[in-house]
Coordinates of C-alpha atoms in Angstrom, one line a residue:
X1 CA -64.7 -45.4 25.8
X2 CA -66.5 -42.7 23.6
X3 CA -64.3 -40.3 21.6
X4 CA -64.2 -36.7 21.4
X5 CA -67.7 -34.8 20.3
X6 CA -66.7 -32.6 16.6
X7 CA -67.7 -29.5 17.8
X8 CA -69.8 -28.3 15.0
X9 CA -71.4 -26.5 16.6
X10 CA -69.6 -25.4 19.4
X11 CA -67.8 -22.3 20.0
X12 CA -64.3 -21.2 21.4
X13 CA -63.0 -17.9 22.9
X14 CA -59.4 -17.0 21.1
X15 CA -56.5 -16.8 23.5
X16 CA -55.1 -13.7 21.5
X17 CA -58.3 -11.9 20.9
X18 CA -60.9 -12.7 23.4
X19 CA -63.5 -12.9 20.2
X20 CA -65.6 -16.4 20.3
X21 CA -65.4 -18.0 16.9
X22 CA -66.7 -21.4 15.6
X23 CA -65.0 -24.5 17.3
X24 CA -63.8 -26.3 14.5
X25 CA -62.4 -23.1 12.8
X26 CA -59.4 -23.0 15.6
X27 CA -55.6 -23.9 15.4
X28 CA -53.4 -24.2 17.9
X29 CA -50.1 -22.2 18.0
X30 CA -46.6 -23.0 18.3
X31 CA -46.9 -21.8 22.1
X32 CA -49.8 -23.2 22.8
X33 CA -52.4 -21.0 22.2
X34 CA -55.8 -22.1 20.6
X35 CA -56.5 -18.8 18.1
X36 CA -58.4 -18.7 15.0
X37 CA -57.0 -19.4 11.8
X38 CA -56.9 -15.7 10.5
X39 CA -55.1 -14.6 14.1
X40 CA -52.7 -17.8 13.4
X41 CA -49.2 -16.2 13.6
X42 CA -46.2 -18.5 12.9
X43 CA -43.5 -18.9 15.4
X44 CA -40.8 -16.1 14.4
X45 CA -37.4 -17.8 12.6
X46 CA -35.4 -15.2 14.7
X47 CA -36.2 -17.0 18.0
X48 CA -34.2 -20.0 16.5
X49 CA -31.2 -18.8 15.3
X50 CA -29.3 -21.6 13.1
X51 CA -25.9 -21.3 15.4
X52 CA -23.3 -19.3 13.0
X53 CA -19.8 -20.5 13.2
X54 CA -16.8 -18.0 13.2
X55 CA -15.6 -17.2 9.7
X56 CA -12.6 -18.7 8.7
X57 CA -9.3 -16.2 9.2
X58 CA -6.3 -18.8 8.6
X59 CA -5.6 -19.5 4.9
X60 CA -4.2 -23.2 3.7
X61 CA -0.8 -23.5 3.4
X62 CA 0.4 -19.8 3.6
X63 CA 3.2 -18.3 1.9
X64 CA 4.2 -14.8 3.9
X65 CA 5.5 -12.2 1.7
X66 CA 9.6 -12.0 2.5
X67 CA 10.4 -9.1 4.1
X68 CA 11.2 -6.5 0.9
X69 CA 15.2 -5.5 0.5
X70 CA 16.3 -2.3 -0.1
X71 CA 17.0 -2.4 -4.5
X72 CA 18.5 0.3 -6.6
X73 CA 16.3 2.5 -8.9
X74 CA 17.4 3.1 -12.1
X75 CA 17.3 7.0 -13.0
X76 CA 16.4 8.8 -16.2
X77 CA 19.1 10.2 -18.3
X78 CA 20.7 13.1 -16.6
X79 CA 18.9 13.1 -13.6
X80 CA 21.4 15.0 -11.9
X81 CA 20.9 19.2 -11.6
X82 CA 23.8 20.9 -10.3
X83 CA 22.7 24.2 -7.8
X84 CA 25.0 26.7 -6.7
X85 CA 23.8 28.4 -3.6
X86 CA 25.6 30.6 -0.8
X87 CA 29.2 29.1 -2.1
X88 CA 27.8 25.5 -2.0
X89 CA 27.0 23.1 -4.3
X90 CA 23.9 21.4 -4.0
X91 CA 22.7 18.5 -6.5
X92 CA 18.6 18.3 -7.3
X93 CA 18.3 13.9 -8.4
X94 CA 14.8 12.9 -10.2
X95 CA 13.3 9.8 -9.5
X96 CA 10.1 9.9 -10.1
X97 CA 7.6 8.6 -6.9
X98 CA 10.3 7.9 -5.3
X99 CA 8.7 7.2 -2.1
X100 CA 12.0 8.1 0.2
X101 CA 12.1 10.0 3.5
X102 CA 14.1 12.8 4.9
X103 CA 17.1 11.6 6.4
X104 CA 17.2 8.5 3.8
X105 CA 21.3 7.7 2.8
X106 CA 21.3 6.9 -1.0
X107 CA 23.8 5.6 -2.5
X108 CA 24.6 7.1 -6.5
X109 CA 26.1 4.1 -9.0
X110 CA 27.1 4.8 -12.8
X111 CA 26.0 2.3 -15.0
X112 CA 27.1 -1.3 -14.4
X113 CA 29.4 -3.0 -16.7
X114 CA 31.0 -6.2 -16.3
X115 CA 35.0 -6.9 -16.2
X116 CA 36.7 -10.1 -16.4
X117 CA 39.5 -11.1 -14.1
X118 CA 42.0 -14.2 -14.1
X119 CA 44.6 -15.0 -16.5
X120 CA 41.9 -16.6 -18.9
X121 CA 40.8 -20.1 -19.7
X122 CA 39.4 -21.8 -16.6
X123 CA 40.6 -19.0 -14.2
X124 CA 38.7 -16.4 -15.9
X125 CA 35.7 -14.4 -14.0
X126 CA 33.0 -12.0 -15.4
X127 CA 32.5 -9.4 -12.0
X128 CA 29.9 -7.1 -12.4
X129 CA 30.6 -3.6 -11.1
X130 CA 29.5 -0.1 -11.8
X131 CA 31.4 2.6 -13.4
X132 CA 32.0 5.9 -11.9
X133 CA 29.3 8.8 -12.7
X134 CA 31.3 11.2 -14.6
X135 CA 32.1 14.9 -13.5
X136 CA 30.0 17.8 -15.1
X137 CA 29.9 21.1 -13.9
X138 CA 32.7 20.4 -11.3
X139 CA 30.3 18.0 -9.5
X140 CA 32.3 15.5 -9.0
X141 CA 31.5 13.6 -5.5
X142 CA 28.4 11.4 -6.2
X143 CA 30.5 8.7 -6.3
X144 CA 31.2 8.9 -2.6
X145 CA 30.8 5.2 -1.3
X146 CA 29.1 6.2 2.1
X147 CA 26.5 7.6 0.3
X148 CA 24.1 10.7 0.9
X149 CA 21.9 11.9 3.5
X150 CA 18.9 13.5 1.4
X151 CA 16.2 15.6 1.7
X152 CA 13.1 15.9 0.1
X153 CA 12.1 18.6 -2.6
X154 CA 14.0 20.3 -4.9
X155 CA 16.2 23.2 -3.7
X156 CA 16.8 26.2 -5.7
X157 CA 20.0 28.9 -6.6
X158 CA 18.1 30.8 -3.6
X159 CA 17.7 27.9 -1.1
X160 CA 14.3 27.7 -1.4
X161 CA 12.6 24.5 -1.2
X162 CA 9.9 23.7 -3.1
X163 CA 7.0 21.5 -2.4
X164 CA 4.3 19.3 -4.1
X165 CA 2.9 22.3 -5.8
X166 CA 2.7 21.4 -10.0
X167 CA 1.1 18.7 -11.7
X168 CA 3.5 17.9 -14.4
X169 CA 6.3 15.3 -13.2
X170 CA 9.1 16.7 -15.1
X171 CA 8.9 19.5 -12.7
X172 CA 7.3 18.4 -9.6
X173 CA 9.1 18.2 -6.8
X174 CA 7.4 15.3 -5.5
X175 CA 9.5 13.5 -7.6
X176 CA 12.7 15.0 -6.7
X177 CA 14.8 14.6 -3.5
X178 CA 18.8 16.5 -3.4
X179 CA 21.9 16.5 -1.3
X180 CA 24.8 19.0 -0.3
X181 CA 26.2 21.2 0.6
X182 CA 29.1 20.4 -0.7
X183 CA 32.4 22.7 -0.5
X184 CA 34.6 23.0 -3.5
X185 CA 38.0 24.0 -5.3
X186 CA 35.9 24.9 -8.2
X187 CA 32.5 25.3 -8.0
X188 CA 29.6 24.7 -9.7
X189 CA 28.2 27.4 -11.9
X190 CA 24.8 25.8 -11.5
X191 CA 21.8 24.9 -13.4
X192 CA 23.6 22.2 -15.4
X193 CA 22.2 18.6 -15.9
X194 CA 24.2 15.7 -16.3
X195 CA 25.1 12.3 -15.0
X196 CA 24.4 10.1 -18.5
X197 CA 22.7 7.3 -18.8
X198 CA 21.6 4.2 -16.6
X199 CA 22.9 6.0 -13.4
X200 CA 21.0 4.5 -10.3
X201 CA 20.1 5.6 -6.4
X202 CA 20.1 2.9 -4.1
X203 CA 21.5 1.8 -0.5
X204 CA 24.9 2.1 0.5
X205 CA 25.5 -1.8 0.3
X206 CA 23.8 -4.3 -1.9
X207 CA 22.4 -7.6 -0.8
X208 CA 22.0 -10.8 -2.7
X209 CA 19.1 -12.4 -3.0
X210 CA 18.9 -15.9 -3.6
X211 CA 15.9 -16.9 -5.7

């Protein structure tokens, strides 16, 4: 059986633009379409997708952060400011970003010291505690055991609150939250700072934590 004639010098209409060009100057398309080479169009990668797999959202052996425990923050030295406002005593604390809420109950703690108990030798224990934040300017109730309910700012003699208003963190009263107030015998003449040194705020009860 005879082949196929070459077609040298034949012609062919294109599919795509009607237009007769030489027979042996045609290609076929990926959709079958006989074009000539300068219409050729390659078949468009977008109507093959490579399938995509969903991305990975589990991580190998995970280790979830422990919920966080409520820890004391040690103060600055003196962080305490005595107010005296409508026959009241009212205490300003700095600790700086402190990060608390309105209605918080903080707990104040001297700084800790350790005692020893048991008649010595084997029976002998080191317990750590924390001593009692000492009285200045009559304040003497921030060692109350229930603790304080706060509020943010910083009050003054007037009962004004401040808010976030200054830059400077000595005075801003970002950093500052108080408590009161608090009737008593004697009171405070205001204005005074005091409280030493190591003094911490912190919750009401302290948890161990293994590890």
């Amino acid at each position: 059986m005879a082949g196929y004639a070459s077609g040298k010098y034949a012609y062919a209409i294109s599919d795509r633009s009607g237009m007769r060009f030489p027979y042996d100057e045609m290609v076929r398309e990926w959709n079958g379409s006989l074009v000539h080479y300068s219409e050729y169009e390659p078949k468009q990668p977008q109507l093959q997708p490579k399938p995509v797999g969903s991305d990975p959202i589990a991580l190998f052996n995970p280790r979830p952060q422990p919920a966080s425990v409520a820890s004391l923050i040690l103060l600055d030295n003196n962080p305490f400011e005595s107010i005296r406002y409508d026959s009241l005593t009212y205490i300003n604390i700095y600790s700086e970003d402190h990060q608390r809420k309105a209605g918080d109950v903080v707990r104040f703690r001297g700084p800790p010291e350790v005692t020893s108990s048991g008649s010595g030798g084997a029976d002998a224990r080191n317990l750590q505690s924390f001593a009692n934040i000492p009285t200045f300017d009559n304040v003497d109730f921030l060692n109350r055991t229930t603790g304080f309910t706060i509020a943010l700012g910083k009050i003054d003699s007037s009962g004004n609150v401040t808010g976030a208003t200054t830059s400077d963190p000595l005075t801003n009263p970002i950093n500052y939250f108080y408590i009161g107030g608090e009737p008593q015998m004697t009171p405070a003449t205001g204005g005074v700072f005091g409280g030493g040194s190591n003094c911490s705020a912190g919750p009401v009860t302290l948890e161990v934590v293994n590890g």
